[in-house]
Short mmCIF file of C-alpha atoms in Angstrom, two decimals:
data_model
loop_
_atom_site.label_atom_id
_atom_site.label_comp_id
_atom_site.label_asym_id
_atom_site.label_seq_id
_atom_site.Cartn_x
_atom_site.Cartn_y
_atom_site.Cartn_z
CA MET A 1 -30.69 -43.83 32.27
CA SER A 2 -27.16 -43.10 33.55
CA ASN A 3 -26.04 -39.83 35.05
CA GLN A 4 -23.69 -39.40 32.08
CA THR A 5 -26.59 -39.63 29.58
CA ILE A 6 -28.79 -37.26 31.63
CA GLY A 7 -25.94 -34.75 31.89
CA SER A 8 -25.28 -34.89 28.13
CA ILE A 9 -28.97 -34.33 27.32
CA MET A 10 -29.10 -31.32 29.65
CA VAL A 11 -25.97 -29.75 28.12
CA ARG A 12 -27.31 -30.31 24.59
CA GLU A 13 -30.54 -28.57 25.56
CA ILE A 14 -28.63 -25.61 27.02
CA ILE A 15 -26.55 -25.33 23.81
CA ARG A 16 -29.63 -25.58 21.61
CA MET A 17 -31.58 -22.92 23.55
CA LYS A 18 -28.52 -20.64 23.70
CA GLU A 19 -28.13 -20.92 19.91
CA MET A 20 -31.82 -19.95 19.48
CA GLY A 21 -31.24 -16.79 21.52
CA PHE A 22 -33.10 -17.66 24.73
CA SER A 23 -32.22 -15.62 27.79
CA MET A 24 -30.52 -17.21 30.79
CA ARG A 25 -33.71 -16.84 32.82
CA LYS A 26 -35.77 -18.80 30.25
CA ILE A 27 -33.11 -21.51 29.92
CA ALA A 28 -32.98 -21.93 33.73
CA ARG A 29 -36.77 -22.11 33.93
CA SER A 30 -36.95 -24.70 31.12
CA ILE A 31 -34.10 -26.89 32.45
CA GLY A 32 -35.18 -26.60 36.06
CA LYS A 33 -31.81 -25.37 37.30
CA SER A 34 -30.73 -22.10 38.91
CA ARG A 35 -29.38 -19.26 36.82
CA THR A 36 -26.03 -19.62 38.61
CA THR A 37 -25.75 -23.23 37.45
CA ILE A 38 -26.75 -22.32 33.88
CA LEU A 39 -24.17 -19.50 33.90
CA LYS A 40 -21.43 -21.98 34.80
CA TYR A 41 -22.38 -24.26 31.93
CA ILE A 42 -22.62 -21.37 29.42
CA THR A 43 -19.23 -20.05 30.54
CA SER A 44 -17.69 -23.48 29.94
CA ILE A 45 -19.45 -23.76 26.57
CA GLU A 46 -18.17 -20.39 25.37
CA ALA A 47 -14.63 -21.19 26.55
CA SER A 48 -14.50 -24.44 24.56
CA ASP A 49 -13.43 -22.71 21.28
CA LEU A 50 -16.09 -24.75 19.45
CA SER A 51 -19.14 -23.38 17.67
CA PHE A 52 -22.67 -24.37 18.71
CA LYS A 53 -22.94 -26.46 15.57
CA GLU A 54 -19.70 -28.33 16.34
CA LEU A 55 -20.78 -28.92 19.94
CA LEU A 56 -24.14 -30.38 18.93
CA GLU A 57 -22.37 -32.82 16.58
CA LEU A 58 -20.29 -34.26 19.44
CA THR A 59 -21.16 -37.61 20.95
CA SER A 60 -22.78 -37.85 24.38
CA GLU A 61 -19.50 -39.21 25.74
CA ASP A 62 -17.57 -36.18 24.43
CA ILE A 63 -20.10 -33.71 25.77
CA TYR A 64 -20.09 -35.31 29.21
CA GLU A 65 -16.31 -35.45 29.25
CA LEU A 66 -16.08 -31.77 28.29
CA PHE A 67 -18.80 -30.32 30.55
CA GLY A 68 -19.82 -33.06 32.96
CA THR A 69 -17.18 -32.22 35.53
CA THR A 70 -15.41 -29.12 36.73
CA GLN A 71 -12.18 -30.88 37.43
CA SER A 72 -9.16 -30.05 35.24
CA ILE A 73 -7.55 -32.54 32.95
CA ALA A 74 -4.74 -33.04 35.44
CA SER A 75 -7.15 -34.55 38.00
CA SER A 76 -9.47 -36.34 35.55
CA ASN A 77 -6.83 -38.35 33.73
CA THR A 78 -4.16 -40.60 35.02
CA ASP A 79 -0.60 -39.42 35.40
CA VAL A 80 0.43 -41.53 32.41
CA ILE A 81 -2.15 -39.99 30.07
CA GLN A 82 -1.27 -36.51 31.31
CA LYS A 83 2.42 -37.05 30.60
CA GLU A 84 1.63 -38.40 27.14
CA LEU A 85 -0.44 -35.32 26.37
CA LEU A 86 2.21 -32.88 27.61
CA ALA A 87 4.85 -34.66 25.56
CA PHE A 88 2.65 -34.56 22.45
CA TYR A 89 1.65 -30.85 22.57
CA PRO A 90 4.96 -29.34 21.36
CA TYR A 91 4.51 -31.44 18.22
CA VAL A 92 0.92 -30.13 17.91
CA GLU A 93 2.13 -26.53 18.22
CA LYS A 94 4.67 -27.02 15.42
CA GLU A 95 2.38 -28.96 13.06
CA LEU A 96 -0.54 -26.54 13.35
CA LYS A 97 1.59 -24.01 11.45
CA ARG A 98 1.52 -26.21 8.36
CA VAL A 99 -1.07 -25.49 5.71
CA GLY A 100 -4.14 -27.74 5.97
CA VAL A 101 -3.22 -29.28 9.33
CA THR A 102 -6.05 -29.18 11.90
CA ARG A 103 -6.41 -30.20 15.52
CA HIS A 104 -8.64 -33.09 14.51
CA ILE A 105 -5.94 -34.53 12.22
CA LEU A 106 -3.40 -34.29 15.02
CA TRP A 107 -5.84 -35.84 17.50
CA ASP A 108 -6.18 -38.82 15.11
CA GLU A 109 -2.40 -39.21 15.16
CA TYR A 110 -2.46 -38.98 18.94
CA LYS A 111 -5.12 -41.71 19.23
CA GLN A 112 -3.15 -43.98 16.90
CA LYS A 113 -0.18 -43.71 19.25
CA HIS A 114 -2.26 -43.79 22.45
CA PRO A 115 -5.57 -45.66 21.91
CA GLU A 116 -6.47 -45.22 25.57
CA GLY A 117 -5.93 -41.47 25.38
CA VAL A 118 -8.52 -38.71 25.85
CA MET A 119 -11.34 -37.90 23.45
CA TYR A 120 -11.19 -35.04 20.94
CA SER A 121 -13.04 -32.45 23.02
CA ARG A 122 -10.82 -33.00 26.05
CA PHE A 123 -7.75 -33.02 23.78
CA CYS A 124 -8.65 -29.54 22.48
CA GLU A 125 -9.52 -28.13 25.89
CA SER A 126 -6.30 -29.45 27.40
CA TYR A 127 -4.23 -28.04 24.54
CA ARG A 128 -5.87 -24.65 24.99
CA GLN A 129 -4.92 -24.66 28.66
CA TRP A 130 -1.37 -25.82 27.86
CA SER A 131 -0.93 -23.05 25.23
CA LYS A 132 -2.40 -20.28 27.37
CA LYS A 133 -0.05 -17.41 28.18
CA SER A 134 0.18 -15.71 31.52
CA ASP A 135 -1.98 -12.80 30.34
CA GLY A 136 -4.82 -15.14 29.48
CA TYR A 137 -4.41 -15.10 25.68
CA MET A 138 -3.69 -18.15 23.60
CA PRO A 139 -0.92 -17.60 21.03
CA VAL A 140 -2.15 -17.76 17.43
CA ALA A 141 -0.80 -20.70 15.45
CA HIS A 142 0.19 -19.01 12.18
CA LYS A 143 0.43 -21.13 9.05
CA TYR A 144 3.68 -21.25 7.09
CA GLY A 145 3.63 -18.81 4.19
CA GLU A 146 0.41 -17.22 5.38
CA LYS A 147 1.14 -13.80 6.95
CA LEU A 148 3.74 -11.05 6.87
CA PHE A 149 3.39 -8.46 9.63
CA ILE A 150 4.89 -5.04 8.79
CA ASP A 151 5.38 -1.85 10.78
CA TYR A 152 7.79 1.02 11.41
CA ALA A 153 9.88 1.33 14.56
CA GLY A 154 8.82 4.17 16.81
CA LYS A 155 12.43 5.25 17.34
CA LYS A 156 14.49 6.39 14.37
CA LEU A 157 18.09 5.93 13.30
CA HIS A 158 20.04 8.68 11.52
CA ILE A 159 22.68 9.42 8.91
CA ILE A 160 25.04 12.41 8.64
CA ASP A 161 25.38 14.71 5.63
CA ARG A 162 29.09 14.72 4.76
CA GLN A 163 29.04 18.27 3.37
CA THR A 164 26.95 20.07 5.99
CA GLY A 165 27.29 17.78 9.00
CA GLU A 166 23.49 17.80 9.34
CA ILE A 167 21.97 14.83 11.19
CA LYS A 168 19.10 13.40 9.15
CA PRO A 169 16.69 11.02 10.92
CA VAL A 170 15.56 7.97 8.94
CA GLU A 171 12.67 5.56 9.36
CA VAL A 172 13.18 1.87 10.15
CA PHE A 173 10.90 -0.63 8.41
CA VAL A 174 10.33 -4.02 10.06
CA GLY A 175 8.64 -7.06 8.53
CA THR A 176 8.31 -10.49 10.15
CA LEU A 177 6.70 -13.71 8.91
CA GLY A 178 4.04 -15.10 11.21
CA ALA A 179 5.08 -18.75 11.47
CA SER A 180 8.89 -18.72 11.47
CA GLN A 181 9.25 -15.11 12.71
CA TYR A 182 11.99 -14.66 10.08
CA THR A 183 12.54 -10.90 10.02
CA TYR A 184 13.52 -8.22 7.49
CA ILE A 185 14.64 -4.73 8.54
CA GLU A 186 15.78 -1.75 6.48
CA ALA A 187 16.14 2.03 6.83
CA SER A 188 14.36 4.45 4.49
CA PHE A 189 14.02 8.21 4.25
CA SER A 190 10.28 8.34 4.95
CA GLN A 191 7.03 6.43 5.43
CA GLN A 192 5.59 7.93 2.24
CA ILE A 193 4.09 5.66 -0.42
CA PRO A 194 7.19 5.33 -2.68
CA ASP A 195 9.51 4.46 0.23
CA PHE A 196 6.90 2.25 1.92
CA ILE A 197 6.14 0.17 -1.17
CA THR A 198 9.85 -0.12 -1.98
CA SER A 199 10.51 -1.48 1.54
CA VAL A 200 7.69 -4.05 1.30
CA GLN A 201 8.92 -5.10 -2.15
CA ASN A 202 12.49 -5.43 -0.84
CA SER A 203 11.20 -7.68 1.95
CA PHE A 204 9.57 -9.99 -0.64
CA PHE A 205 12.88 -10.35 -2.47
CA PHE A 206 14.71 -10.88 0.84
CA PHE A 207 12.35 -13.77 1.64
CA GLY A 208 12.49 -15.04 -1.92
CA GLY A 209 8.70 -15.29 -2.13
CA VAL A 210 5.37 -13.68 -1.35
CA PRO A 211 3.13 -14.42 1.67
CA ALA A 212 -0.58 -15.02 1.21
CA CYS A 213 -1.42 -11.94 3.26
CA VAL A 214 0.33 -8.71 4.29
CA ILE A 215 -0.77 -7.21 7.60
CA PRO A 216 0.24 -3.56 7.97
CA ASP A 217 -0.48 -1.14 10.75
CA ASN A 218 -2.91 1.68 9.92
CA LEU A 219 -0.27 4.04 8.50
CA LYS A 220 -1.49 6.39 5.75
CA SER A 221 0.69 4.84 3.04
CA ALA A 222 -1.21 1.56 3.50
CA VAL A 223 -4.69 2.58 4.71
CA THR A 224 -6.60 5.68 3.62
CA LYS A 225 -9.45 5.13 6.09
CA ALA A 226 -9.27 2.87 9.12
CA ASP A 227 -12.31 0.74 9.95
CA LYS A 228 -12.90 -2.16 12.31
CA TYR A 229 -14.40 -4.39 9.61
CA GLU A 230 -13.51 -3.05 6.14
CA PRO A 231 -10.66 -0.53 6.12
CA PHE A 232 -9.94 1.29 2.85
CA VAL A 233 -6.53 0.28 1.50
CA ASN A 234 -4.47 2.93 -0.30
CA GLU A 235 -5.03 2.50 -4.05
CA GLN A 236 -1.31 2.44 -4.83
CA PHE A 237 -0.71 -0.26 -2.21
CA ALA A 238 -3.75 -2.21 -3.42
CA ARG A 239 -2.31 -2.24 -6.96
CA PHE A 240 1.02 -3.36 -5.53
CA SER A 241 -0.60 -6.30 -3.69
CA GLU A 242 -2.52 -7.23 -6.85
CA HIS A 243 0.75 -7.26 -8.82
CA TYR A 244 2.25 -9.77 -6.36
CA ASN A 245 -0.99 -11.77 -5.95
CA THR A 246 -1.26 -11.20 -2.22
CA SER A 247 -3.93 -9.76 0.09
CA VAL A 248 -3.81 -6.81 2.48
CA MET A 249 -5.49 -7.12 5.87
CA PRO A 250 -4.75 -4.06 8.08
CA THR A 251 -4.84 -4.44 11.83
CA ARG A 252 -7.48 -2.74 13.94
CA SER A 253 -6.68 0.71 15.25
CA ARG A 254 -5.11 0.79 18.70
CA LYS A 255 -5.10 -3.03 18.95
CA PRO A 256 -1.47 -4.09 19.56
CA LYS A 257 -2.56 -7.70 20.17
CA ASP A 258 -3.38 -7.90 16.43
CA LYS A 259 0.33 -7.66 15.63
CA PRO A 260 2.33 -8.91 18.62
CA LEU A 261 5.00 -10.55 16.44
CA VAL A 262 6.06 -7.38 14.64
CA GLU A 263 5.80 -5.40 17.89
CA GLY A 264 8.16 -7.94 19.41
CA ALA A 265 10.44 -7.76 16.35
CA VAL A 266 10.66 -3.98 16.76
CA ASN A 267 11.63 -4.34 20.42
CA ILE A 268 14.26 -6.93 19.54
CA ALA A 269 15.58 -4.59 16.83
CA TYR A 270 16.24 -1.97 19.50
CA THR A 271 18.50 -4.34 21.46
CA ARG A 272 20.14 -6.29 18.63
CA ILE A 273 20.48 -3.61 15.94
CA TYR A 274 20.10 -0.14 17.45
CA ALA A 275 22.36 -0.99 20.38
CA ALA A 276 24.96 -2.65 18.14
CA LEU A 277 25.15 0.41 15.85
CA ARG A 278 24.93 3.10 18.52
CA ASN A 279 28.63 4.06 18.38
CA THR A 280 28.96 4.03 14.57
CA GLU A 281 28.35 7.00 12.29
CA PHE A 282 26.84 6.50 8.84
CA TYR A 283 26.99 8.96 5.96
CA SER A 284 24.51 7.35 3.55
CA ILE A 285 21.41 5.21 3.67
CA GLY A 286 23.34 2.50 1.79
CA GLU A 287 26.03 2.31 4.48
CA LEU A 288 23.41 2.11 7.21
CA ASN A 289 21.45 -0.67 5.52
CA ALA A 290 24.64 -2.65 4.91
CA ALA A 291 25.35 -2.55 8.66
CA ILE A 292 21.73 -3.44 9.47
CA LYS A 293 22.00 -6.46 7.17
CA VAL A 294 24.95 -7.87 9.16
CA CYS A 295 23.13 -7.45 12.50
CA LEU A 296 19.92 -8.84 11.01
CA GLU A 297 21.60 -12.02 9.85
CA ALA A 298 22.98 -12.62 13.33
CA HIS A 299 19.53 -11.99 14.83
CA ASN A 300 17.74 -14.41 12.50
CA LYS A 301 20.31 -17.15 13.16
CA SER A 302 20.19 -16.77 16.95
CA PRO A 303 18.22 -19.63 18.59
CA PHE A 304 14.92 -18.85 20.23
CA GLN A 305 15.03 -18.63 23.99
CA LYS A 306 14.76 -22.12 25.53
CA LYS A 307 14.65 -23.69 22.05
CA GLU A 308 17.29 -25.19 19.81
CA HIS A 309 16.05 -23.88 16.46
CA SER A 310 16.25 -20.33 15.11
CA ARG A 311 14.17 -18.13 12.83
CA TRP A 312 16.58 -18.93 10.02
CA THR A 313 16.19 -22.71 10.36
CA LEU A 314 12.39 -22.53 10.68
CA PHE A 315 12.21 -20.34 7.57
CA HIS A 316 14.53 -22.39 5.35
CA ASP A 317 13.28 -25.77 6.54
CA ASN A 318 9.57 -25.01 6.47
CA GLU A 319 8.26 -21.59 5.50
CA LYS A 320 10.24 -20.67 2.38
CA ALA A 321 8.69 -23.49 0.36
CA CYS A 322 5.19 -22.30 1.34
CA LEU A 323 5.61 -18.74 -0.02
CA LYS A 324 4.12 -17.82 -3.38
CA PRO A 325 6.58 -17.18 -6.24
CA LEU A 326 7.71 -13.62 -6.93
CA ALA A 327 6.28 -11.75 -9.92
CA ILE A 328 8.40 -11.88 -13.08
CA GLU A 329 8.83 -8.09 -13.04
CA LYS A 330 9.13 -5.73 -10.11
CA TYR A 331 6.20 -3.49 -9.36
CA GLU A 332 6.47 -0.07 -10.99
CA LEU A 333 5.14 2.90 -9.04
CA ARG A 334 2.09 4.51 -10.58
CA ASP A 335 0.48 7.92 -10.60
CA TYR A 336 -3.31 8.18 -10.55
CA LYS A 337 -5.31 11.10 -11.88
CA THR A 338 -8.99 11.75 -12.58
CA ALA A 339 -9.76 13.98 -15.56
CA THR A 340 -12.58 15.02 -17.90
CA VAL A 341 -12.33 14.23 -21.62
CA GLN A 342 -12.08 17.50 -23.54
CA LYS A 343 -13.94 18.31 -26.75
CA ASN A 344 -10.79 17.56 -28.71
CA CYS A 345 -10.98 13.91 -27.51
CA HIS A 346 -7.92 14.30 -25.28
CA VAL A 347 -7.22 14.40 -21.54
CA TYR A 348 -4.61 16.67 -19.99
CA TYR A 349 -1.86 15.47 -17.64
CA SER A 350 -0.59 18.56 -15.83
CA PRO A 351 2.76 17.28 -14.39
CA ASP A 352 4.10 16.62 -17.91
CA LYS A 353 1.97 19.36 -19.60
CA ASN A 354 0.81 17.03 -22.37
CA TYR A 355 -2.31 15.33 -23.73
CA TYR A 356 -3.49 11.79 -24.51
CA SER A 357 -6.31 10.80 -26.83
CA VAL A 358 -9.49 9.00 -25.74
CA PRO A 359 -12.35 7.65 -27.92
CA HIS A 360 -14.56 10.58 -29.00
CA THR A 361 -17.65 8.86 -27.57
CA LEU A 362 -16.35 9.73 -24.10
CA ILE A 363 -16.22 13.50 -24.58
CA GLY A 364 -17.32 15.16 -21.34
CA LYS A 365 -16.99 11.94 -19.31
CA LYS A 366 -14.85 11.43 -16.21
CA ILE A 367 -11.94 9.01 -16.70
CA LYS A 368 -9.08 7.71 -14.60
CA MET A 369 -5.47 7.86 -15.79
CA ILE A 370 -2.88 5.40 -14.47
CA LEU A 371 0.67 6.36 -15.41
CA THR A 372 3.87 4.38 -14.94
CA GLN A 373 7.32 5.51 -16.02
CA SER A 374 6.71 4.15 -19.51
CA VAL A 375 2.99 3.82 -20.28
CA VAL A 376 -0.37 5.55 -19.77
CA GLU A 377 -3.58 3.59 -19.23
CA ILE A 378 -6.96 5.32 -19.34
CA TYR A 379 -10.06 3.75 -17.75
CA HIS A 380 -13.75 4.57 -17.86
CA GLN A 381 -15.97 2.70 -15.40
CA GLN A 382 -13.27 0.05 -14.71
CA THR A 383 -12.82 -0.61 -18.47
CA ARG A 384 -9.60 0.33 -20.18
CA VAL A 385 -10.40 2.58 -23.13
CA ALA A 386 -6.92 3.79 -24.16
CA PHE A 387 -3.29 2.75 -23.89
CA HIS A 388 -0.36 5.01 -24.83
CA SER A 389 3.39 5.21 -24.46
CA ARG A 390 4.16 7.95 -21.98
CA SER A 391 5.53 11.19 -23.42
CA ARG A 392 7.83 13.57 -21.54
CA LYS A 393 7.54 16.44 -24.04
CA ALA A 394 5.69 19.55 -22.92
CA PHE A 395 2.71 20.49 -25.13
CA ASP A 396 2.83 17.07 -26.80
CA TYR A 397 -0.34 15.41 -28.09
CA VAL A 398 -0.24 11.61 -28.09
CA THR A 399 -3.05 10.70 -30.45
CA LEU A 400 -4.51 7.58 -32.01
CA LYS A 401 -6.36 8.37 -35.25
CA GLU A 402 -9.18 5.94 -34.46
CA HIS A 403 -10.05 7.95 -31.32
CA LEU A 404 -11.02 11.01 -33.34
CA PRO A 405 -14.25 11.59 -35.28
CA VAL A 406 -13.87 11.86 -39.07
CA ASN A 407 -14.17 15.69 -39.13
CA HIS A 408 -11.21 16.04 -36.72
CA THR A 409 -8.63 14.10 -38.69
CA TYR A 410 -7.82 16.90 -41.16
CA ASN A 411 -5.42 18.59 -38.71
CA LEU A 412 -3.96 15.42 -37.24
CA ASP A 413 -0.45 16.53 -38.22
CA TRP A 414 -0.72 19.64 -36.08
CA SER A 415 1.17 19.45 -32.82
CA SER A 416 2.84 21.75 -30.35
CA GLU A 417 6.24 20.72 -31.66
CA TYR A 418 5.14 21.52 -35.21
CA PHE A 419 4.21 25.12 -34.38
CA ILE A 420 7.21 25.71 -32.08
CA ASN A 421 9.63 24.59 -34.80
CA TRP A 422 7.86 26.81 -37.35
CA ALA A 423 8.02 29.82 -35.01
CA ALA A 424 11.72 29.25 -34.29
CA LYS A 425 12.47 29.75 -37.99
CA ILE A 426 10.86 33.20 -37.83
CA GLY A 427 12.53 34.46 -34.64
CA ALA A 428 13.17 34.01 -30.94
CA ASN A 429 10.33 36.38 -29.93
CA THR A 430 7.89 34.55 -32.17
CA LYS A 431 8.93 31.20 -30.68
CA GLU A 432 8.45 32.53 -27.13
CA SER A 433 5.01 33.92 -28.03
CA ILE A 434 3.88 30.61 -29.54
CA GLU A 435 5.05 28.68 -26.46
CA LYS A 436 3.11 31.08 -24.24
CA ILE A 437 -0.06 30.58 -26.28
CA LEU A 438 0.29 26.80 -26.13
CA LEU A 439 0.39 27.01 -22.33
CA GLN A 440 -2.99 28.74 -22.19
CA LYS A 441 -5.80 26.65 -20.68
CA GLN A 442 -8.14 26.39 -23.62
CA TYR A 443 -9.00 23.73 -26.17
CA PRO A 444 -5.92 22.65 -28.19
CA GLU A 445 -7.66 23.35 -31.52
CA GLN A 446 -8.14 26.95 -30.42
CA ASN A 447 -4.46 27.20 -29.45
CA TYR A 448 -3.45 25.67 -32.76
CA LYS A 449 -5.69 28.03 -34.73
CA SER A 450 -4.23 31.03 -32.89
CA CYS A 451 -0.72 29.80 -33.67
CA MET A 452 -1.61 29.20 -37.30
CA GLY A 453 -3.11 32.71 -37.60
CA ILE A 454 -0.04 34.41 -36.07
CA LEU A 455 2.55 32.46 -38.05
CA SER A 456 0.66 33.00 -41.30
CA MET A 457 1.12 36.78 -40.90
CA ALA A 458 4.77 36.33 -41.87
CA LYS A 459 3.67 35.86 -45.50
CA LYS A 460 2.25 39.41 -45.54
CA VAL A 461 4.65 41.41 -43.37
CA GLY A 462 7.81 39.32 -43.36
CA ASN A 463 9.60 37.48 -40.58
CA GLN A 464 11.32 40.53 -39.09
CA ARG A 465 8.15 42.62 -38.61
CA LEU A 466 6.29 39.64 -37.13
CA ASP A 467 9.12 38.94 -34.70
CA ASN A 468 9.20 42.64 -33.68
CA ALA A 469 5.41 42.56 -33.16
CA CYS A 470 5.75 39.49 -30.97
CA LYS A 471 8.49 41.25 -28.99
CA ARG A 472 6.22 44.21 -28.34
CA ALA A 473 3.33 41.89 -27.35
CA LEU A 474 5.59 40.07 -24.89
CA LEU A 475 6.76 43.39 -23.44
CA PHE A 476 3.22 44.42 -22.63
CA ASP A 477 2.12 40.85 -21.73
CA ALA A 478 -0.49 40.89 -24.48
CA VAL A 479 0.40 37.78 -26.48
CA GLY A 480 -2.41 36.55 -28.74
CA TYR A 481 -3.63 36.54 -32.29
CA ASN A 482 -5.66 39.80 -32.07
CA PRO A 483 -3.05 41.85 -30.11
CA ILE A 484 -0.27 40.90 -32.56
CA LYS A 485 -2.56 41.58 -35.53
CA ASN A 486 -3.39 45.08 -34.15
CA ILE A 487 0.32 45.85 -33.58
CA LEU A 488 1.08 45.05 -37.22
CA GLU A 489 -1.95 46.89 -38.66
CA LYS A 490 -1.12 50.08 -36.71
CA GLY A 491 2.61 49.83 -37.40
CA LEU A 492 3.46 49.69 -33.71
CA ASP A 493 6.11 47.09 -34.42
CA LYS A 494 8.11 49.91 -36.10
CA LEU A 495 8.13 51.85 -32.80
CA GLU A 496 10.32 49.22 -31.21
CA ASP A 497 13.26 51.64 -30.91
CA GLN A 498 11.17 54.26 -29.10
CA VAL A 499 9.90 51.66 -26.67
CA LYS A 500 13.44 50.52 -26.00
CA LEU A 501 14.55 54.15 -25.55
CA PHE A 502 11.73 54.77 -23.08
CA TYR A 503 12.81 51.88 -20.92
CA THR A 504 16.61 52.37 -21.17
CA ILE A 505 17.21 56.17 -20.78
CA PRO A 506 18.12 56.79 -17.13
CA ILE A 507 16.23 59.40 -15.13
CA GLN A 508 18.32 62.51 -14.32
CA HIS A 509 17.75 64.04 -10.86
CA GLU A 510 19.94 65.68 -8.24
CA ASN A 511 18.88 63.15 -5.60
CA ILE A 512 19.83 60.14 -7.78
CA ARG A 513 23.54 59.32 -7.43
CA GLY A 514 23.94 57.22 -10.56
CA SER A 515 26.08 54.12 -11.14
CA GLU A 516 29.37 56.03 -11.13
CA TYR A 517 28.86 56.77 -7.40
CA TYR A 518 29.37 53.07 -6.58
CA ASN A 519 32.53 52.62 -8.67
#
């Protein structure tokens, strides 16, 4: 048996025992070699970039070629083969960025051109050494259309308020595609969710397509809770990515090597954009972004250092076609709210001060409201249970008849607008009292019944007395059905003049100068 065969068998055994979890001491004892020798083999195995399964599937010739000698490829191959490899590797680097292209496919192409060339394992090991950077890390070969790295520059730009002269700092958003490094930059007022999502969306339209994955830093607008394995993506941003059919994969905290491209793009922005604009004053965010756009175009069209092509040519020749198509409609920002279904089969949305109906079977249940500028969606346990057009009227009830039980449909015509219009016909004080009652935090039916009871009093006492009673109730901050009823029953509404006199007659005293003193 040849030394090559014996060496291959020994390496296979080391790989197999390592995969089974044996310690180095046990492997050395079983193989009959020192632990130092076993350590050298294991170090070479782990540096091969191949899994244990892939290694065990290699031929004996490949295994011996990969681990049977400690000499580098430069000394193990002839000068001719070495030159052929070095000439072929720039092509490998470029082609690995294409979707579906693997090292094995490229090795097949290499062997077709050079039948006497090295085997696959040596081809991979040599390429790894050729690609290695000075800091010991191999650059990642990003696929075209695969990743968009996004971040904010640490240093800010600014605009000037024309009226006050105030200098307002602005954030600078940077996004760069992984394969072509084609870059988008814009200024925005903040890193908050609306500005952040708008910037990412603008980058998609700048590229004319959507990458398969967006890789943000762990800023709060993108990630609500950082985690090494499964970070929690902000719900608004998650909905945005769903709308554009892309994924979000945040980088690890305090790991700049996860996003070297965008870090580099930020540094380049300082020299090619910040420096170019340093002596120009801008008075609006639009002016600033227009100037950034000019500098950005020049940056993208500048050739890479020591290369003939630019970001622009790589993008338009290769990456643009690999991006996913844009959504038909732009993403619309949403508001999210959790609420409990009230006994009147409605949920309350406090910013607009109005209500939306929900099926009566969900009374007392927790639901989630998702509101855009035009519609309201209501979900219970990830199932949509209601869909309404969004109302902007205060006190409005947006109701579907089928949501209500049969015994609730008799007063379906009642609404806040109905009672406010009725009260306005009686008097301004009555209208103000009704609006105040409708703002009270109680069940709408109770509010409506109180309004009905107060407005019905006009039939007995007349509009004027009811309006005077409401005025008195407002004066003493005692608006309600019972207070107004008591005022009318006791005739206190007729004392309106005395109340006015009490509050308007000035106090006479020698120490009070009076208004004439200041004339």
